[in-house]
Short mmCIF file of C-alpha atoms and ligand atoms in Angstrom, two decimals:
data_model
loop_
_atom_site.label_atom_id
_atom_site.label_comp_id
_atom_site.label_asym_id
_atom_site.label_seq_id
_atom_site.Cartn_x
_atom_site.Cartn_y
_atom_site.Cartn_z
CA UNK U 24 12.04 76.73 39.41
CA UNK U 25 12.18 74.47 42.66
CA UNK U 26 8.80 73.36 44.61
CA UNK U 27 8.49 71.93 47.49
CA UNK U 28 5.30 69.38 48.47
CA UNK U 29 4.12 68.70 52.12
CA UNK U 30 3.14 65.19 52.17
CA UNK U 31 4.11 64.31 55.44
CA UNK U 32 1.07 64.41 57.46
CA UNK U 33 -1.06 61.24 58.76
CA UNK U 34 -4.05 62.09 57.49
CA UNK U 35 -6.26 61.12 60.18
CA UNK U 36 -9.30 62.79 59.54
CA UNK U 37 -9.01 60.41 56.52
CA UNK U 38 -9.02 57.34 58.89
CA UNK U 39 -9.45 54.34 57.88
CA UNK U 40 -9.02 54.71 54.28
CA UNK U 41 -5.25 56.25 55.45
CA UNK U 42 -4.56 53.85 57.09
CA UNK U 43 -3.51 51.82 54.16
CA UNK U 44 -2.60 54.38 51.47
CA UNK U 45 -0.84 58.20 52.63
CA UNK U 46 -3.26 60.84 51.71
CA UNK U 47 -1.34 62.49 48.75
CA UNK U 48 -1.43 58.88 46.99
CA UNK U 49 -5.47 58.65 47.41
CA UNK U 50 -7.36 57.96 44.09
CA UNK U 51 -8.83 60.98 42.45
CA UNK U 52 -10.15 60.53 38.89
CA UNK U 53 -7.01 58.89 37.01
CA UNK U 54 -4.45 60.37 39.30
CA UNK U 55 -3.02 59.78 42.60
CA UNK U 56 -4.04 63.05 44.80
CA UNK U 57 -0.90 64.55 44.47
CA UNK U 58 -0.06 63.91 40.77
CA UNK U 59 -2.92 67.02 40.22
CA UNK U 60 -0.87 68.98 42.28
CA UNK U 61 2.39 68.41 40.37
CA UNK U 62 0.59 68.99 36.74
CA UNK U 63 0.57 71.94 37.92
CA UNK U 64 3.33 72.98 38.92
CA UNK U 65 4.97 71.66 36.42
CA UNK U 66 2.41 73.63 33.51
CA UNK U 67 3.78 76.62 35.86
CA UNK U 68 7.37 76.25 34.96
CA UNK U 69 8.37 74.23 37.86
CA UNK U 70 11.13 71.23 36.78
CA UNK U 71 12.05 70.16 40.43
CA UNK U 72 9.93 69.00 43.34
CA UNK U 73 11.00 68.49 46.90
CA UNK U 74 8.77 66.12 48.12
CA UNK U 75 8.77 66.55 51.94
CA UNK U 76 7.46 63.01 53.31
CA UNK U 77 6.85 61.19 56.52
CA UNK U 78 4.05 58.84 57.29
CA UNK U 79 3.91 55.55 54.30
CA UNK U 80 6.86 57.28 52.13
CA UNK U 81 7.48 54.35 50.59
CA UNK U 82 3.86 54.09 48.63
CA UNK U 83 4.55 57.91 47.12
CA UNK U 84 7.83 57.04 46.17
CA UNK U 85 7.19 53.72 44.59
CA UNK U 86 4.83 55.40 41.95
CA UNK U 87 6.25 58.58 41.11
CA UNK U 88 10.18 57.29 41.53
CA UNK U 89 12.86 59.97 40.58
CA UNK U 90 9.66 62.02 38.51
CA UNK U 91 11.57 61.36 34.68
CA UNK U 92 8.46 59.69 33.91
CA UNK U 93 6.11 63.26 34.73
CA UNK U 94 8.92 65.28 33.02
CA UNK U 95 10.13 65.74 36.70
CA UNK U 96 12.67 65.70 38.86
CA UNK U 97 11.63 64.75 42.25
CA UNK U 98 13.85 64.24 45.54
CA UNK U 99 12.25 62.98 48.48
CA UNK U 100 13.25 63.84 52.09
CA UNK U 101 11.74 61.72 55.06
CA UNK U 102 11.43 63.19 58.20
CA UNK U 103 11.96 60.60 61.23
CA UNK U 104 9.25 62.02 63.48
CA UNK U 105 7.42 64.77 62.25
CA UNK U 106 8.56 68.43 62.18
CA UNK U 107 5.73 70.08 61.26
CA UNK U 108 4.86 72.19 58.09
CA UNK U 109 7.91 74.38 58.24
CA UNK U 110 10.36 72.10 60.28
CA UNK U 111 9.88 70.03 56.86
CA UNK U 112 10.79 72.95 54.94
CA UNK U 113 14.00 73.64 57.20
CA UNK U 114 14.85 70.00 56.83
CA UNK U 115 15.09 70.06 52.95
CA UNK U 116 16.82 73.45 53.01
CA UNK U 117 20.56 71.79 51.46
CA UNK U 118 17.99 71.09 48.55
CA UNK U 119 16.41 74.68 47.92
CA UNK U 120 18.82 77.07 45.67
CA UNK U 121 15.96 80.30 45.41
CA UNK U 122 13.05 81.15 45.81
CA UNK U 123 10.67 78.24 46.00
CA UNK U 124 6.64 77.21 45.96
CA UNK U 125 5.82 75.47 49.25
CA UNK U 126 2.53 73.74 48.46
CA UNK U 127 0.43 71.90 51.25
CA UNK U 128 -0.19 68.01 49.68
CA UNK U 129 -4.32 68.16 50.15
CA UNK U 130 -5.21 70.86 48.26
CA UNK U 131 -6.72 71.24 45.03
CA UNK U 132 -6.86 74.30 43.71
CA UNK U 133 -7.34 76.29 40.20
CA UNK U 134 -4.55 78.95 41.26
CA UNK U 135 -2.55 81.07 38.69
CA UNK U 136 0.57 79.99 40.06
CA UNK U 137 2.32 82.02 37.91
CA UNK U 138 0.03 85.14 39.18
CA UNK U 139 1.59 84.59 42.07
CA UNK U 140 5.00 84.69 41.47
CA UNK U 141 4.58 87.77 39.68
CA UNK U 142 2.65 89.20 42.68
CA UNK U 143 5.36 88.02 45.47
CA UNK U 144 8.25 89.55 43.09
CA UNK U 145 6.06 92.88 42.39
CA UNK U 146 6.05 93.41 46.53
CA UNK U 147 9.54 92.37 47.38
CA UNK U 148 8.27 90.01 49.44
CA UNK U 149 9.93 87.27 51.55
CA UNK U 150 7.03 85.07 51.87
CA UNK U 151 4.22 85.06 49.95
CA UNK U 152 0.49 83.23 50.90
CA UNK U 153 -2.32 82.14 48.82
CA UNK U 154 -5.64 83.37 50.59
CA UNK U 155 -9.12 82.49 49.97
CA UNK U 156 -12.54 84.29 51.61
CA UNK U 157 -14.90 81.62 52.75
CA UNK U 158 -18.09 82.14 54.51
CA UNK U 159 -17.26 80.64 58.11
CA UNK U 160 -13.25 80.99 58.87
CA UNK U 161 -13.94 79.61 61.88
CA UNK U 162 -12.29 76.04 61.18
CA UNK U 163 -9.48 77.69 59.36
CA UNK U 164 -6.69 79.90 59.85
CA UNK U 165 -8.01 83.60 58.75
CA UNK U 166 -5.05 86.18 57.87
CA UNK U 167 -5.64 89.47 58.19
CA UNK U 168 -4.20 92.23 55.56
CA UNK U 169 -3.57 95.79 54.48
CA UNK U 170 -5.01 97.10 51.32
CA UNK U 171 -1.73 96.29 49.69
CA UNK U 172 -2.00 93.00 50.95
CA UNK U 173 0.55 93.28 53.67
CA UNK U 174 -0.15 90.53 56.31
CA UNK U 175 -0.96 92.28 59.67
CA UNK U 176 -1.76 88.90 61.74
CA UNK U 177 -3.17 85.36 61.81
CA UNK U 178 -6.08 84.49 63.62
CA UNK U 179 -5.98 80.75 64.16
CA UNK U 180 -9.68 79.21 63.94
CA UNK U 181 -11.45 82.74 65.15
CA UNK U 182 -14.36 82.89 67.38
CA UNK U 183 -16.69 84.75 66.50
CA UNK U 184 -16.01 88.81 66.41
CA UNK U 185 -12.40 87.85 66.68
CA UNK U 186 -11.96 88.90 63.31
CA UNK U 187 -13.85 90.79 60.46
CA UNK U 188 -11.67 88.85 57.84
CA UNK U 189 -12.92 86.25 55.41
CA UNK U 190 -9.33 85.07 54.26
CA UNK U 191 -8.03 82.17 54.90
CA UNK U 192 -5.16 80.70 54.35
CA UNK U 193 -5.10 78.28 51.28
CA UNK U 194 -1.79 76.49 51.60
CA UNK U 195 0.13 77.49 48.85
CA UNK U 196 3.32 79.99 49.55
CA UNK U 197 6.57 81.47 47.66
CA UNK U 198 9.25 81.35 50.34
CA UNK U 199 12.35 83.35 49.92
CA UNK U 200 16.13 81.57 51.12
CA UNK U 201 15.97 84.08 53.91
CA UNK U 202 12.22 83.08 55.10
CA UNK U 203 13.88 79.81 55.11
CA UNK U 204 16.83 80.42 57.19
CA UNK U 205 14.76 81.97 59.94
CA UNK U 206 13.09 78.67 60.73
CA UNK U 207 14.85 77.14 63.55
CA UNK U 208 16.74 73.57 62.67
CA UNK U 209 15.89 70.07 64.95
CA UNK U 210 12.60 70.70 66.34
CA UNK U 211 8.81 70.72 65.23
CA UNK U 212 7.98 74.22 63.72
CA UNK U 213 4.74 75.47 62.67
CA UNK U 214 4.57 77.78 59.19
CA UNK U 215 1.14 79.35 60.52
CA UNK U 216 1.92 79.39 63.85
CA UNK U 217 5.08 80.14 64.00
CA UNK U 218 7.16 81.37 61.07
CA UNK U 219 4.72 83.79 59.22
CA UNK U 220 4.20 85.42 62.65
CA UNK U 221 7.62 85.78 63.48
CA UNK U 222 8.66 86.91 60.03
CA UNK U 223 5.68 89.33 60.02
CA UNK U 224 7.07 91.16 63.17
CA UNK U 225 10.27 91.09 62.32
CA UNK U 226 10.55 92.02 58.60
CA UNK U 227 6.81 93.30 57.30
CA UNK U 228 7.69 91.87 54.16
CA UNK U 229 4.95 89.10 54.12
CA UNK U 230 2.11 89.18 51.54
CA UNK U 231 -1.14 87.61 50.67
CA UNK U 232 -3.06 87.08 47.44
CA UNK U 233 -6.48 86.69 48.16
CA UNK U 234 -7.90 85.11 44.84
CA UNK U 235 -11.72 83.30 43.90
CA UNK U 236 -10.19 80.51 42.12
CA UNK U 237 -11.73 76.81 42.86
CA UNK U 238 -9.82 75.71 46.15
CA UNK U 239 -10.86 72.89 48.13
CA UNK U 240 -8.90 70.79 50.78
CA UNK U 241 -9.69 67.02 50.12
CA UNK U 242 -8.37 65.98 53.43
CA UNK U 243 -12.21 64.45 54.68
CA UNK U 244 -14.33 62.18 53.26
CA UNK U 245 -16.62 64.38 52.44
CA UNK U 246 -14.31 67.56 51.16
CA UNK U 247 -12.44 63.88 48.99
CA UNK U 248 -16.30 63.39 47.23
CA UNK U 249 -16.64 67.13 47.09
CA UNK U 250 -13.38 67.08 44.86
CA UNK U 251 -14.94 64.03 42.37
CA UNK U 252 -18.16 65.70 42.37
CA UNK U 253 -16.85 69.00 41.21
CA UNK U 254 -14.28 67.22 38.89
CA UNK U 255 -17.49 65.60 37.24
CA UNK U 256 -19.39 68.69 36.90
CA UNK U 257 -16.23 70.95 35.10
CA UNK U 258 -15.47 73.02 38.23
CA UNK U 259 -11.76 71.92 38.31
CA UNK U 260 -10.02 70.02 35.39
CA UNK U 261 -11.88 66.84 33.27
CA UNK U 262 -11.05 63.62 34.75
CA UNK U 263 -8.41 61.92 33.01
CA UNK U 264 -9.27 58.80 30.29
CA UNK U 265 -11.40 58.74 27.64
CA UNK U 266 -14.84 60.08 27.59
CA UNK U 267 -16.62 57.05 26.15
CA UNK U 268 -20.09 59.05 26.31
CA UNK U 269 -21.59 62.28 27.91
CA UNK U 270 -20.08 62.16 31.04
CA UNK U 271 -18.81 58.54 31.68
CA UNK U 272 -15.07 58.76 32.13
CA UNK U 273 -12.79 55.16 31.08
CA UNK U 274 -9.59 55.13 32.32
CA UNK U 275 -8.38 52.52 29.38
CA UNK U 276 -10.99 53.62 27.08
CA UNK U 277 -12.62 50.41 27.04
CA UNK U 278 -16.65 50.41 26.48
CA UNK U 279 -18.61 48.36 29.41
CA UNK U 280 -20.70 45.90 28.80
CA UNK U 281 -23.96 46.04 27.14
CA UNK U 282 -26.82 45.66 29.46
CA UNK U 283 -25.24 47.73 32.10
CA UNK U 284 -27.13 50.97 33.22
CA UNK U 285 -24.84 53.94 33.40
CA UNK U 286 -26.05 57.14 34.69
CA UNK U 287 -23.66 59.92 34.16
CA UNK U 288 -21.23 60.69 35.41
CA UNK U 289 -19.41 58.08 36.04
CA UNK U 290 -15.34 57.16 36.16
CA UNK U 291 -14.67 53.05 35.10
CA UNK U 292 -10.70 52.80 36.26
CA UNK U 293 -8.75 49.82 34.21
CA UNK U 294 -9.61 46.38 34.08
CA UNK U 295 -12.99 47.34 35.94
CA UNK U 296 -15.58 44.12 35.47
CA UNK U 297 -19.21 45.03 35.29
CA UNK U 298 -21.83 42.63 34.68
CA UNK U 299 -24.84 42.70 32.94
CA UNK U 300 -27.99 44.39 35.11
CA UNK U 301 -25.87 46.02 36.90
CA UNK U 302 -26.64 50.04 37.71
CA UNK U 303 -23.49 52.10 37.70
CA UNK U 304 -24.28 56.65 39.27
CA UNK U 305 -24.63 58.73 39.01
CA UNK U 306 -21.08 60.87 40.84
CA UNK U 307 -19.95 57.44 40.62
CA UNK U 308 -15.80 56.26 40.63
CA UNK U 309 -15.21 52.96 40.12
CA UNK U 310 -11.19 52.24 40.56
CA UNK U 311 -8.71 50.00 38.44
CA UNK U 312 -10.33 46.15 39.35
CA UNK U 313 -13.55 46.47 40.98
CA UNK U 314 -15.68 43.72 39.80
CA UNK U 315 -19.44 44.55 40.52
CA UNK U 316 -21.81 41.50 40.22
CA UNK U 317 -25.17 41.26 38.41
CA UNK U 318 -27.84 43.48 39.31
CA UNK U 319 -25.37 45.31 42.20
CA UNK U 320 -26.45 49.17 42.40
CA UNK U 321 -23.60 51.93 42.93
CA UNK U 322 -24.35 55.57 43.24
CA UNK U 323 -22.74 58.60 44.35
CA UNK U 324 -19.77 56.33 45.88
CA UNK U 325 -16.07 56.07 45.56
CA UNK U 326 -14.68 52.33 45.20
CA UNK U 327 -11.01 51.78 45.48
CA UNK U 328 -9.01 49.52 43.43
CA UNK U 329 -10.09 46.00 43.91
CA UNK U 330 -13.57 45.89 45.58
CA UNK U 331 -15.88 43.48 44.79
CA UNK U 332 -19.66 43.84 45.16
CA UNK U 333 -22.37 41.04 45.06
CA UNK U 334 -25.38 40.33 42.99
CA UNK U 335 -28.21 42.44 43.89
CA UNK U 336 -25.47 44.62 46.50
CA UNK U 337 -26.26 48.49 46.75
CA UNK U 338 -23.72 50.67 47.61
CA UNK U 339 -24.81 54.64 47.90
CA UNK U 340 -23.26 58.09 49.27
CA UNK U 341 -20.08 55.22 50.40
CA UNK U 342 -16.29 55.26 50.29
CA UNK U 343 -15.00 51.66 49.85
CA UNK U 344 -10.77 51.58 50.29
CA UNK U 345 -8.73 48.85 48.64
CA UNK U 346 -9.67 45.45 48.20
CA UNK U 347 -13.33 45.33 50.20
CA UNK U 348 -15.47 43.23 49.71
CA UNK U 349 -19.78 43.43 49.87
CA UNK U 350 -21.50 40.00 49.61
CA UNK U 351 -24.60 39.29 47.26
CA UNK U 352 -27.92 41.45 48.38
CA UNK U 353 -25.85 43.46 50.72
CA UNK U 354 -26.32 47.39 51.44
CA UNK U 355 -23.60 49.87 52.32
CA UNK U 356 -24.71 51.97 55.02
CA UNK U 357 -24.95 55.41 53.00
CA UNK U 358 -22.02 57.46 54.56
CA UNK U 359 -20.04 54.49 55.32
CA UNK U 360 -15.81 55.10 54.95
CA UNK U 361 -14.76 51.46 55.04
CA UNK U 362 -11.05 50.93 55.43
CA UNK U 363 -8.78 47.80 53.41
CA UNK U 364 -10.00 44.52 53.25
CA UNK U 365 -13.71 44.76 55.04
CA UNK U 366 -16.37 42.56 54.75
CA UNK U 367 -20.24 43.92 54.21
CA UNK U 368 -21.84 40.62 54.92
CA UNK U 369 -25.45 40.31 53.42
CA UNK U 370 -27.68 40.38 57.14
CA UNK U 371 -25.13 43.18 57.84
CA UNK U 372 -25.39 46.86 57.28
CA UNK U 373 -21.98 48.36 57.48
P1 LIG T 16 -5.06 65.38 59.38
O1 LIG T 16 -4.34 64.47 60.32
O2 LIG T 16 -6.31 64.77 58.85
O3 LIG T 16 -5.27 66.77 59.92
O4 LIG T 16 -4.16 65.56 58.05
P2 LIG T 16 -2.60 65.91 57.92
O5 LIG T 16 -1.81 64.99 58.76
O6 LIG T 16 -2.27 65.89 56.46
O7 LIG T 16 -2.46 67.37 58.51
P3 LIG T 16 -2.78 68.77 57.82
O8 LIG T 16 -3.96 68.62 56.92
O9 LIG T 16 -2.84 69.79 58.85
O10 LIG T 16 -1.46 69.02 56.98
C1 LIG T 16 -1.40 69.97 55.92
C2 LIG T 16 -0.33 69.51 54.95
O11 LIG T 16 0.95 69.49 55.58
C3 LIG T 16 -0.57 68.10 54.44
O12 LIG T 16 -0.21 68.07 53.08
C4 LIG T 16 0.36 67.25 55.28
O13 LIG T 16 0.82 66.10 54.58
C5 LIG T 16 1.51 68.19 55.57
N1 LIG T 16 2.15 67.99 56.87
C6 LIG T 16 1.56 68.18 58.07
N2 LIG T 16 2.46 67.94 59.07
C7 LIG T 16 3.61 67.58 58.47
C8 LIG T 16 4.91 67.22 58.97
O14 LIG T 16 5.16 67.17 60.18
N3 LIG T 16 5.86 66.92 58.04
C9 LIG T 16 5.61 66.96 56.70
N4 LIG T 16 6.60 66.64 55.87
N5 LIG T 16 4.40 67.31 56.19
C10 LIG T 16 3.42 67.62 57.07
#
């Protein structure tokens, strides 16, 4: 079976760390973002991904290349200027032969994939939508159902009393060829906005499963720690590496030095250099070559690959991207995203 992944967008609300690296490729416990969603897929029965790229395709491509490596065939198909989430779908349509997962690329989630199938081919359905209740819809799009779990309408970020429904939806779909030829060709089309509505009208053959499996959209800062932090504590999947001790994660399986004070949990990426008197968590990733000097504290913070931190530095409740740099006895402003390359200077707080 075919999939296809959207990993077009910018990912602004990501800004700055996306500036350098496209969402689907940021760091998440041994695996580029995406490369969860693909295990999946994959454990699912799916042998083919479409992988439905814009903004920095180049970075996706470069790591996951034709997908022989993941037991995977991948294509890729870059979209010029952005067409929107199904204007990308219409644009890889020569690639689709059936019926087809459509998976948005920020979203981790524990669905039954195969569930789902079953559930779209039980109903006849054309289209088929993962749903999720949450508490306050308001942010989201909120679809509204019949008992059989016929979609009546979408309610796009409801005010409040717009809608008595909890679901919203999750962003991952079946589409049949015939959803897919009723998307319009050349021009930016919306799948919430536009298609589901339209095919709902037209064909009342659109369904939703509303399920209560994990589901979180790592598309924020804090939603991306949200997603380590519940990786850590067993609510998803186990990080990947070896687990050196009770909840300290190493991605080569190498032991850190004595003298440094871990406090689980804790992810060490490859070729990470710790020194002695240094304090290491707790909810604490530390990506392939950070080098943390003696004595520099790091808690409940995400460091991309390459940062260095100085003697006596403490870093807490942070996101460092790639290749930043904090000088001896400096202090990360807790809640501080730093994008590529910055400098903390020690007088500074970031
Ligand atoms: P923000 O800018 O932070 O909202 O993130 P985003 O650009 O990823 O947008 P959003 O979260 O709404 O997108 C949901 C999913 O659809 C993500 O996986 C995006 O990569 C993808 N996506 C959004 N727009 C496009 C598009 O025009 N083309 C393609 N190929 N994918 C898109």
């Amino acid at each position: 079976m075919q999939a296809l992944i959207l990993v077009g967008g910018e990912g602004t609300r990501l800004r700055p760390l996306t500036y350098a690296v496209p969402k689907p490729m940021v760091p998440l416990l041994g695996r580029p973002f995406i490369g969860w969603i693909m295990e999946r897929l994959h454990a699912a029965g799916v042998d083919e991904i479409i992988l439905s790229c814009c903004y920095l395709p180049a970075a996706i491509e470069a790591h996951f290349g034709d997908g022989r490596k993941f037991g995977l065939k991948l294509h890729y198909v870059v979209e010029r200027e952005p067409l929107g989430t199904a204007g990308a779908i219409k644009n890889a349509a020569k690639l689709i032969n059936g019926t087809i997962y459509v998976c948005n690329g920020d979203i981790l989630t524990g669905l039954n994939l195969k569930d789902l199938l079953e559930f779209h081919k039980a109903r006849r359905s054309i289209a088929s939508i993962h749903t999720r209740a949450v508490d306050d819809p308001s942010q989201f799009g909120v679809v509204e159902t019949d008992p059989s779990g016929r979609v009546l309408r979408f309610v796009e970020k409801p005010a409040p009393g717009q809608t008595q429904a909890r679901d919203i939806n999750a962003g991952t779909y079946i589409l049949e060829p015939e959803a897919i030829a009723s998307i319009p060709a050349g021009r930016t089309v919306s799948i919430e906005r536009e298609t589901f509505p339209l095919l709902i009208e037209k064909t009342a053959s659109v369904y939703a499963r509303s399920t209560r499996d994990y589901w979180i959209d790592v598309g924020r800062p804090d939603t991306y720690v949200r997603a380590h932090r519940d990786i850590f504590d067993g609510k998803f999947e186990a990080p990947v590496g070896k687990q050196i001790s009770n909840g300290v994660w190493c991605r080569d399986g190498s032991a850190p030095p004595i003298g440094v004070h871990l406090e689980a949990p804790v992810y060490i990426g490859a070729g990470v250099s710790i020194a002695p008197g240094a304090r290491v968590g707790p909810y604490t990733a530390l990506y392939d070559g950070c080098a943390l000097n003696d004595s520099a504290t790091v808690s409940t913070s995400v460091l991309w690959p390459n940062c260095r931190v100085g003697a006596r530095a403490v870093i807490r409740d942070a996101i460092l991207g790639l290749d930043v740099s904090v000088a001896d006895d400096a202090t990360v402003a807790p809640g501080s995203v730093l994008g590529r390359g910055e400098k903390v200077e020690s007088s500074a707080v970031a």
